[in-house]
Amino acid sequence: MNNDKTLTLEEMLKNYSPEPLEYDPEIDGGSEHLIREDLLKKKEELKDVVTKLKEKQREMRKVRR
């Protein structure tokens, strides 16, 4: 990158406003963590179901080694 004009600090900060920003859950996506938690709970439930079904299937078979 070849910049012919280097900006001074005053030029870079001319549009800066030191006002604090407010958090708005509707704009910032405040419920994404709740969706993730629901998905992780569902995954654990399904994992338990699959494990029980696999154990049930293995009862009839004999393993030879």
XYZ file of C-alpha atoms in Angstrom, residues 11-57:
47
model
C -7.754 14.525 10.973
C -8.397 10.919 11.981
C -10.392 11.903 15.069
C -12.418 14.782 13.639
C -15.651 12.695 13.498
C -15.111 11.018 16.887
C -17.836 11.523 19.472
C -17.073 10.306 23.015
C -20.717 9.553 23.817
C -21.317 6.053 25.228
C -23.264 3.624 23.064
C -26.360 1.978 24.503
C -26.937 -1.759 24.276
C -30.103 -2.732 22.404
C -30.842 -6.488 22.408
C -33.019 -6.244 19.308
C -30.247 -4.675 17.256
C -27.266 -6.423 18.842
C -28.739 -9.932 18.818
C -29.085 -10.460 22.540
C -30.929 -13.773 22.268
C -28.325 -15.700 20.263
C -26.830 -17.238 23.400
C -30.281 -18.523 24.388
C -30.716 -20.244 21.029
C -27.285 -21.852 21.411
C -28.144 -23.135 24.893
C -31.381 -24.681 23.594
C -29.518 -26.402 20.780
C -26.891 -27.793 23.167
C -29.597 -29.156 25.489
C -31.362 -30.829 22.557
C -28.058 -32.297 21.373
C -27.423 -33.837 24.810
C -30.924 -35.329 24.885
C -30.525 -36.855 21.419
C -27.072 -38.165 22.311
C -28.547 -39.997 25.307
C -31.298 -41.499 23.120
C -28.774 -42.730 20.541
C -26.562 -44.220 23.259
C -29.481 -46.136 24.776
C -30.556 -47.459 21.375
C -27.033 -48.647 20.592
C -26.802 -50.429 23.931
C -30.150 -52.098 23.301
C -28.977 -53.353 19.897
